[in-house]
Short mmCIF file of C-alpha atoms and ligand atoms in Angstrom, two decimals:
data_model
loop_
_atom_site.label_atom_id
_atom_site.label_comp_id
_atom_site.label_asym_id
_atom_site.label_seq_id
_atom_site.Cartn_x
_atom_site.Cartn_y
_atom_site.Cartn_z
CA UNK A 293 -48.27 -80.07 -23.21
CA UNK A 294 -49.75 -82.55 -26.14
CA UNK A 295 -52.69 -81.05 -28.48
CA UNK A 296 -54.58 -82.95 -30.94
CA UNK A 297 -55.51 -80.70 -33.52
CA UNK A 298 -58.50 -81.61 -35.84
CA UNK A 299 -59.19 -79.44 -39.11
CA UNK A 300 -62.21 -79.66 -41.40
CA UNK A 301 -63.15 -76.16 -42.72
CA UNK A 302 -62.56 -76.92 -46.62
CA UNK A 303 -61.52 -80.40 -48.20
CA UNK A 304 -58.63 -81.41 -46.22
CA UNK A 305 -59.75 -83.86 -43.05
CA UNK A 306 -56.70 -83.58 -40.93
CA UNK A 307 -55.31 -84.26 -37.43
CA UNK A 308 -51.86 -83.72 -36.09
CA UNK A 309 -50.37 -84.04 -32.57
CA UNK A 310 -48.26 -81.16 -31.48
CA UNK A 311 -46.07 -80.52 -28.24
CA UNK A 312 -45.90 -77.29 -26.66
CA UNK A 313 -47.29 -75.44 -29.57
CA UNK A 314 -44.06 -76.01 -31.77
CA UNK A 315 -43.04 -79.74 -31.82
CA UNK A 316 -44.89 -81.49 -34.75
CA UNK A 317 -45.39 -85.45 -33.57
CA UNK A 318 -47.81 -86.44 -36.42
CA UNK A 319 -49.71 -84.85 -39.02
CA UNK A 320 -51.96 -86.61 -41.11
CA UNK A 321 -54.26 -85.23 -43.83
CA UNK A 322 -56.97 -86.84 -46.28
CA UNK A 323 -58.06 -84.77 -49.08
CA UNK A 324 -60.85 -84.94 -51.51
CA UNK A 325 -58.95 -82.75 -53.68
CA UNK A 326 -59.04 -85.05 -56.76
CA UNK A 327 -62.97 -85.25 -56.70
CA UNK A 328 -63.48 -81.45 -56.87
CA UNK A 329 -61.42 -81.41 -59.79
CA UNK A 330 -64.29 -82.50 -61.81
CA UNK A 331 -66.29 -79.54 -60.65
CA UNK A 332 -63.33 -76.79 -61.06
CA UNK A 333 -64.14 -75.76 -57.33
CA UNK A 334 -65.07 -77.48 -54.05
CA UNK A 335 -68.41 -79.26 -53.69
CA UNK A 336 -69.71 -78.59 -50.09
CA UNK A 337 -71.83 -81.66 -49.86
CA UNK A 338 -69.15 -83.94 -51.27
CA UNK A 339 -66.48 -82.22 -48.78
CA UNK A 340 -68.74 -82.94 -45.93
CA UNK A 341 -69.29 -86.77 -46.73
CA UNK A 342 -65.50 -87.27 -47.25
CA UNK A 343 -65.21 -85.86 -43.92
CA UNK A 344 -67.66 -88.04 -42.34
CA UNK A 345 -65.94 -91.20 -44.00
CA UNK A 346 -62.37 -90.26 -43.30
CA UNK A 347 -62.02 -88.45 -39.77
CA UNK A 348 -62.11 -91.39 -37.36
CA UNK A 349 -59.27 -92.99 -39.36
CA UNK A 350 -57.15 -89.94 -39.83
CA UNK A 351 -57.67 -89.35 -35.97
CA UNK A 352 -56.49 -92.73 -35.17
CA UNK A 353 -53.46 -92.40 -37.70
CA UNK A 354 -52.24 -89.26 -36.03
CA UNK A 355 -52.49 -90.68 -32.58
CA UNK A 356 -50.36 -93.81 -33.70
CA UNK A 357 -48.00 -91.83 -35.62
CA UNK A 358 -47.54 -89.76 -32.64
CA UNK A 359 -47.14 -92.71 -30.43
CA UNK A 360 -50.09 -91.31 -28.42
CA UNK A 361 -53.26 -92.58 -26.90
CA UNK A 362 -56.17 -90.26 -25.74
CA UNK A 363 -54.66 -90.32 -22.46
CA UNK A 364 -51.63 -88.48 -23.19
CA UNK A 365 -53.41 -85.74 -24.88
CA UNK A 366 -53.94 -82.68 -22.72
CA UNK A 367 -56.33 -80.50 -25.00
CA UNK A 368 -58.31 -81.20 -28.43
CA UNK A 369 -58.06 -78.18 -30.56
CA UNK A 370 -60.65 -77.99 -33.35
CA UNK A 371 -61.35 -75.30 -36.05
CA UNK A 372 -64.75 -74.15 -35.52
CA UNK A 373 -64.76 -71.22 -37.74
CA UNK A 374 -64.55 -69.69 -40.59
CA UNK A 375 -65.30 -72.15 -43.35
CA UNK A 376 -67.73 -74.55 -45.34
CA UNK A 377 -70.49 -75.07 -42.53
CA UNK A 378 -71.27 -78.56 -43.37
CA UNK A 379 -67.39 -79.30 -43.45
CA UNK A 380 -66.68 -77.66 -40.32
CA UNK A 381 -69.54 -79.39 -38.49
CA UNK A 382 -67.92 -82.75 -38.76
CA UNK A 383 -64.59 -81.53 -37.09
CA UNK A 384 -66.36 -79.75 -34.37
CA UNK A 385 -69.14 -82.61 -33.86
CA UNK A 386 -66.32 -85.44 -33.78
CA UNK A 387 -64.07 -83.16 -31.57
CA UNK A 388 -66.99 -82.64 -29.23
CA UNK A 389 -67.61 -86.56 -28.90
CA UNK A 390 -64.21 -87.09 -28.42
CA UNK A 391 -63.81 -84.46 -25.62
CA UNK A 392 -66.54 -85.94 -23.79
CA UNK A 393 -65.69 -89.54 -24.20
CA UNK A 394 -62.38 -89.01 -22.80
CA UNK A 395 -62.82 -86.02 -20.78
CA UNK A 396 -60.42 -84.00 -22.32
CA UNK A 397 -60.35 -79.70 -22.79
CA UNK A 398 -61.96 -78.80 -26.07
CA UNK A 399 -60.25 -75.57 -27.34
CA UNK A 400 -62.18 -74.11 -30.66
CA UNK A 401 -59.49 -72.61 -33.22
CA UNK A 402 -60.05 -69.61 -35.66
CA UNK A 403 -58.77 -71.48 -39.15
CA UNK A 404 -57.03 -68.10 -40.17
CA UNK A 405 -55.07 -67.82 -36.87
CA UNK A 406 -54.13 -71.84 -37.17
CA UNK A 407 -52.73 -70.40 -40.64
CA UNK A 408 -50.51 -67.73 -39.12
CA UNK A 409 -49.38 -70.67 -36.59
CA UNK A 410 -47.91 -72.63 -39.43
CA UNK A 411 -45.29 -70.51 -38.83
CA UNK A 412 -44.46 -71.45 -35.14
CA UNK A 413 -43.97 -75.06 -36.34
CA UNK A 414 -41.97 -73.79 -39.19
CA UNK A 415 -39.55 -71.62 -37.30
CA UNK A 416 -39.04 -69.70 -33.91
CA UNK A 417 -40.87 -66.92 -34.58
CA UNK A 418 -42.70 -65.47 -31.82
CA UNK A 419 -45.17 -62.26 -31.68
CA UNK A 420 -45.47 -59.27 -32.26
CA UNK A 421 -44.82 -59.37 -36.00
CA UNK A 422 -46.67 -58.48 -39.09
CA UNK A 423 -48.50 -61.11 -40.95
CA UNK A 424 -49.89 -61.28 -44.48
CA UNK A 425 -51.98 -63.96 -44.90
CA UNK A 426 -53.71 -64.79 -48.29
CA UNK A 427 -55.66 -68.09 -48.42
CA UNK A 428 -58.67 -68.84 -50.90
CA UNK A 429 -61.15 -67.14 -48.45
CA UNK A 430 -58.92 -64.65 -46.97
CA UNK A 431 -56.47 -61.75 -47.94
CA UNK A 432 -55.68 -59.90 -44.67
CA UNK A 433 -52.58 -57.88 -43.24
CA UNK A 434 -52.74 -58.24 -39.69
CA UNK A 435 -50.79 -56.97 -36.67
CA UNK A 436 -50.13 -60.14 -34.62
CA UNK A 437 -49.59 -58.62 -31.29
CA UNK A 438 -49.53 -61.88 -29.21
CA UNK A 439 -50.62 -65.48 -30.00
CA UNK A 440 -54.03 -64.38 -29.44
CA UNK A 441 -54.02 -60.59 -29.97
CA UNK A 442 -54.73 -59.75 -33.39
CA UNK A 443 -55.17 -55.83 -35.20
CA UNK A 444 -56.89 -56.02 -38.86
CA UNK A 445 -54.59 -53.30 -40.64
CA UNK A 446 -55.74 -54.30 -44.30
CA UNK A 447 -58.11 -56.62 -45.82
CA UNK A 448 -59.85 -57.54 -49.34
CA UNK A 449 -63.11 -55.74 -50.27
CA UNK A 450 -64.09 -58.37 -52.34
CA UNK A 451 -62.27 -61.63 -53.71
CA UNK A 452 -59.58 -63.40 -51.62
CA UNK A 453 -56.27 -63.51 -53.50
CA UNK A 454 -56.71 -67.19 -53.79
CA UNK A 455 -60.26 -67.32 -54.89
CA UNK A 456 -59.26 -64.81 -57.97
CA UNK A 457 -56.31 -66.77 -58.94
CA UNK A 458 -58.72 -69.92 -58.82
CA UNK A 459 -61.12 -68.02 -60.93
CA UNK A 460 -58.54 -66.70 -63.22
CA UNK A 461 -57.22 -70.08 -63.90
CA UNK A 462 -60.69 -71.76 -64.51
CA UNK A 463 -60.93 -68.95 -67.25
CA UNK A 464 -57.69 -69.89 -68.68
CA UNK A 465 -58.76 -73.55 -68.80
CA UNK A 466 -56.38 -74.60 -66.32
CA UNK A 467 -56.72 -77.43 -63.47
CA UNK A 468 -58.05 -76.83 -60.15
CA UNK A 469 -57.14 -75.00 -57.84
CA UNK A 470 -55.89 -72.33 -60.46
CA UNK A 471 -53.52 -70.77 -58.04
CA UNK A 472 -51.28 -73.77 -58.14
CA UNK A 473 -51.69 -74.30 -62.08
CA UNK A 474 -50.66 -70.63 -62.20
CA UNK A 475 -47.87 -70.84 -60.43
CA UNK A 476 -46.58 -73.87 -62.18
CA UNK A 477 -46.99 -72.38 -65.77
CA UNK A 478 -45.86 -68.91 -64.85
CA UNK A 479 -42.03 -69.54 -65.26
CA UNK A 480 -43.01 -70.61 -69.13
CA UNK A 481 -44.30 -67.14 -69.71
CA UNK A 482 -43.47 -63.41 -69.85
CA UNK A 483 -45.13 -61.50 -66.60
CA UNK A 484 -44.65 -58.14 -68.77
CA UNK A 485 -46.90 -59.44 -71.57
CA UNK A 486 -50.40 -58.11 -70.40
CA UNK A 487 -51.06 -55.16 -68.47
CA UNK A 488 -53.55 -54.92 -65.92
CA UNK A 489 -54.75 -51.88 -64.41
CA UNK A 490 -53.91 -51.53 -60.52
CA UNK A 491 -56.93 -52.07 -58.49
CA UNK A 492 -58.10 -48.71 -56.72
CA UNK A 493 -59.28 -48.90 -53.10
CA UNK A 494 -60.89 -46.03 -51.71
CA UNK A 495 -61.02 -45.63 -47.99
CA UNK A 496 -58.13 -47.59 -46.50
CA UNK A 497 -55.05 -47.13 -48.02
CA UNK A 498 -54.00 -50.86 -47.12
CA UNK A 499 -57.10 -52.72 -48.27
CA UNK A 500 -56.92 -54.94 -51.38
CA UNK A 501 -59.56 -55.53 -54.15
CA UNK A 502 -59.00 -58.68 -56.75
CA UNK A 503 -62.52 -58.80 -58.46
CA UNK A 504 -61.19 -56.16 -61.27
CA UNK A 505 -58.32 -58.10 -61.99
CA UNK A 506 -60.15 -61.34 -62.17
CA UNK A 507 -63.06 -59.42 -64.53
CA UNK A 508 -59.76 -58.25 -66.71
CA UNK A 509 -58.45 -61.62 -67.17
CA UNK A 510 -61.81 -63.26 -67.93
CA UNK A 511 -62.72 -60.06 -70.58
CA UNK A 512 -59.09 -60.70 -71.90
CA UNK A 513 -59.72 -64.38 -72.75
CA UNK A 514 -63.41 -63.73 -74.06
CA UNK A 515 -62.28 -60.78 -75.98
CA UNK A 516 -59.53 -63.17 -77.62
CA UNK A 517 -62.13 -66.12 -78.31
CA UNK A 518 -64.58 -63.67 -80.07
CA UNK A 519 -61.82 -62.40 -82.39
CA UNK A 520 -60.76 -65.78 -83.18
CA UNK A 521 -57.07 -64.80 -81.50
CA UNK A 522 -55.25 -67.37 -79.59
CA UNK A 523 -53.85 -66.50 -76.01
CA UNK A 524 -50.97 -67.32 -74.84
CA UNK A 525 -51.92 -69.00 -71.62
CA UNK A 526 -48.50 -69.38 -69.58
CA UNK A 527 -47.89 -65.27 -70.72
CA UNK A 528 -51.40 -64.61 -69.43
CA UNK A 529 -51.09 -66.72 -66.26
CA UNK A 530 -47.85 -64.79 -65.50
CA UNK A 531 -48.99 -61.43 -65.80
CA UNK A 532 -51.83 -62.10 -63.76
CA UNK A 533 -49.68 -63.42 -60.78
CA UNK A 534 -47.43 -60.80 -60.99
CA UNK A 535 -50.43 -58.21 -60.64
CA UNK A 536 -51.71 -60.19 -57.90
CA UNK A 537 -48.44 -60.45 -55.81
CA UNK A 538 -47.67 -56.72 -56.53
CA UNK A 539 -50.71 -55.72 -54.90
CA UNK A 540 -50.22 -58.07 -51.63
CA UNK A 541 -46.44 -56.99 -51.57
CA UNK A 542 -46.77 -52.97 -52.46
CA UNK A 543 -49.19 -52.98 -49.49
CA UNK A 544 -47.57 -55.17 -47.01
CA UNK A 545 -44.49 -52.93 -47.84
CA UNK A 546 -46.33 -49.98 -47.04
CA UNK A 547 -47.88 -50.85 -43.81
CA UNK A 548 -44.57 -52.17 -42.45
CA UNK A 549 -42.79 -49.07 -43.54
CA UNK A 550 -45.24 -46.69 -41.94
CA UNK A 551 -45.72 -48.41 -38.71
CA UNK A 552 -41.84 -49.07 -38.60
CA UNK A 553 -42.49 -53.00 -38.35
CA UNK A 554 -39.30 -55.09 -39.08
CA UNK A 555 -40.52 -58.63 -38.44
CA UNK A 556 -42.65 -59.94 -41.37
CA UNK A 557 -44.76 -63.31 -41.78
CA UNK A 558 -46.58 -64.95 -44.45
CA UNK A 559 -49.31 -67.68 -44.14
CA UNK A 560 -51.80 -69.10 -45.96
CA UNK A 561 -52.27 -71.40 -48.97
CA UNK A 562 -51.16 -68.74 -51.38
CA UNK A 563 -48.03 -68.28 -49.19
CA UNK A 564 -46.70 -71.11 -51.30
CA UNK A 565 -46.80 -69.30 -54.14
CA UNK A 566 -43.29 -68.87 -55.56
CA UNK A 567 -43.43 -65.56 -56.87
CA UNK A 568 -44.73 -63.98 -53.55
CA UNK A 569 -42.07 -65.93 -51.59
CA UNK A 570 -39.17 -64.38 -53.74
CA UNK A 571 -40.93 -60.87 -53.73
CA UNK A 572 -41.24 -60.60 -50.47
CA UNK A 573 -38.01 -61.89 -49.96
CA UNK A 574 -36.41 -59.52 -51.93
CA UNK A 575 -38.59 -56.68 -50.60
CA UNK A 576 -37.34 -57.46 -47.17
CA UNK A 577 -33.51 -57.94 -48.08
CA UNK A 578 -33.78 -54.27 -49.60
CA UNK A 579 -35.31 -53.16 -46.19
CA UNK A 580 -33.33 -55.10 -43.95
CA UNK A 581 -36.55 -56.56 -42.36
CA UNK A 582 -36.88 -60.32 -41.19
CA UNK A 583 -38.91 -62.67 -43.18
CA UNK A 584 -40.78 -65.76 -41.94
CA UNK A 585 -42.55 -68.19 -44.34
CA UNK A 586 -44.14 -71.49 -43.46
CA UNK A 587 -42.67 -74.69 -44.81
CA UNK A 588 -44.29 -75.36 -48.05
CA UNK A 589 -45.84 -78.78 -46.24
CA UNK A 590 -47.51 -76.32 -43.92
CA UNK A 591 -48.79 -73.50 -46.19
CA UNK A 592 -51.97 -75.39 -47.17
CA UNK A 593 -54.89 -76.54 -44.77
CA UNK A 594 -53.58 -78.99 -41.90
CA UNK A 595 -54.29 -79.95 -38.47
CA UNK A 596 -50.51 -79.28 -36.91
CA UNK A 597 -51.41 -75.41 -37.52
CA UNK A 598 -54.63 -75.94 -35.67
CA UNK A 599 -52.68 -77.90 -32.71
CA UNK A 600 -49.93 -75.09 -32.49
CA UNK A 601 -52.42 -72.48 -32.13
CA UNK A 602 -54.80 -74.48 -30.17
CA UNK A 603 -51.94 -74.75 -27.47
CA UNK A 604 -51.69 -70.85 -27.28
CA UNK A 605 -55.49 -70.41 -27.00
CA UNK A 606 -55.50 -73.06 -24.25
CA UNK A 607 -53.01 -71.26 -22.32
CA UNK A 608 -55.01 -68.28 -22.47
CA UNK A 609 -58.30 -70.13 -21.29
CA UNK A 610 -60.18 -70.04 -24.38
CA UNK A 611 -61.90 -73.74 -23.52
CA UNK A 612 -65.70 -74.51 -25.21
CA UNK A 613 -68.44 -76.29 -23.64
CA UNK A 614 -70.70 -78.98 -25.18
CA UNK A 615 -72.53 -76.20 -26.94
CA UNK A 616 -69.74 -75.61 -29.58
CA UNK A 617 -71.00 -74.53 -32.52
CA UNK A 618 -69.35 -73.97 -36.05
CA UNK A 619 -69.61 -70.59 -38.26
CA UNK A 620 -68.93 -69.97 -41.69
CA UNK A 621 -67.70 -66.48 -41.07
CA UNK A 622 -65.77 -65.12 -38.06
CA UNK A 623 -63.81 -61.96 -37.62
CA UNK A 624 -60.01 -62.95 -36.64
CA UNK A 625 -59.66 -60.58 -33.88
CA UNK A 626 -62.78 -62.05 -32.23
CA UNK A 627 -62.19 -64.32 -29.39
CA UNK A 628 -64.14 -67.49 -28.67
CA UNK A 629 -65.02 -66.97 -25.08
CA UNK A 630 -63.40 -63.51 -24.22
CA UNK A 631 -65.13 -61.23 -26.37
O1 KG4 B 161 -55.33 -71.97 -47.14
P1 KG4 B 161 -55.85 -72.63 -47.86
O2 KG4 B 161 -55.31 -73.99 -48.32
O3 KG4 B 161 -57.22 -73.01 -47.79
C1 KG4 B 161 -58.32 -71.79 -47.53
O4 KG4 B 161 -58.15 -71.55 -46.16
O5 KG4 B 161 -58.76 -70.89 -48.30
O6 KG4 B 161 -55.92 -71.91 -49.37
C2 KG4 B 161 -56.17 -72.43 -50.58
C3 KG4 B 161 -55.65 -71.53 -51.74
C4 KG4 B 161 -56.46 -71.81 -53.09
O7 KG4 B 161 -56.94 -70.38 -53.68
C5 KG4 B 161 -54.99 -72.03 -54.11
O8 KG4 B 161 -55.34 -72.02 -55.38
C6 KG4 B 161 -54.18 -71.43 -53.32
O9 KG4 B 161 -54.55 -71.17 -52.15
N1 KG4 B 161 -52.71 -71.80 -53.53
C7 KG4 B 161 -51.89 -71.19 -54.66
C8 KG4 B 161 -50.64 -72.05 -54.48
N2 KG4 B 161 -50.86 -73.11 -53.63
C9 KG4 B 161 -52.19 -72.82 -53.14
N3 KG4 B 161 -51.69 -69.91 -55.04
C10 KG4 B 161 -50.87 -69.65 -55.66
N4 KG4 B 161 -49.63 -70.17 -55.87
C11 KG4 B 161 -49.32 -71.68 -54.97
N5 KG4 B 161 -48.32 -71.86 -55.09
ZN1 ZN B 162 -56.99 -72.54 -45.12
#
């Protein structure tokens, strides 16, 4: 079964064709990242306009690279939530038009479920497993009980890990996205040079909080500026990255130990982070747990992961009508149709 995936939730306009949820036949991504760098973050209106310009060409290219026409496609999977609303609407409306014109079923896909599926196209991993999802907008620990059955165990109370990395990077004067820049320069720094307090979260023992850490970095930079002191940016970046990664892996390890789960999966843009990858590898090796990491090319936003998840949603009967809408927020454990 061949699924055409469409993704436009942020600044990537992407289309892919995936066979049986696992085999990537094509994966085309056009990004407006360079334009957003000028502003130090994604400008929603610019992202929407670039989606509108690129989407037809990107879809055509994905079909061509997969050696397909629409008659070969069994369903169209599209990201409908969560994300930038204007950006999502471009993908959703394009997918609706294409589905209507070609009489093809339309499958709504949750973006974060898609990130989890980046592992289905990177390895043969199958649910159930425990998943740490870390992106620009989300930080979750989720029990993936089945392809379309999720239990949220831990979540961020404030900023997502990627958002905190991006904002800290900006304060340090690094290029957007800060997460990528911090990862790049951290090997040149001493990760023990700056000590950041471990955030305390009351209530759930598995929840995260990153806004305090972010504020601590901002204060460190501003205090140094006021005193005329020079900050060692690689040291600060490496120390901040270590604090963020420690928070993520401490909670992940705690959940896995307490629940006796030994199959661990990482997903989302921040799963490309080299410190997060090496630290989870170490932890899983120590405990004898099996770890799955997405291939680097599938860590960031792409449509192959949406087509992969779309396959499993389609098998479950998650099909949308002509009234499909886009949503800026949506819990991962809420299904489109069945809830
Ligand atoms: O999943 P994603 O591409 O978009 C969202 O769904 O949010 O994630 C983007 C986030 C950004 O915050 C970016 O800084 C972060 O992923 N990111 C990284 C790395 N690559 C991307 N953070 C740390 N290290 C990286 N290598
Ligand atoms: Zn994403």
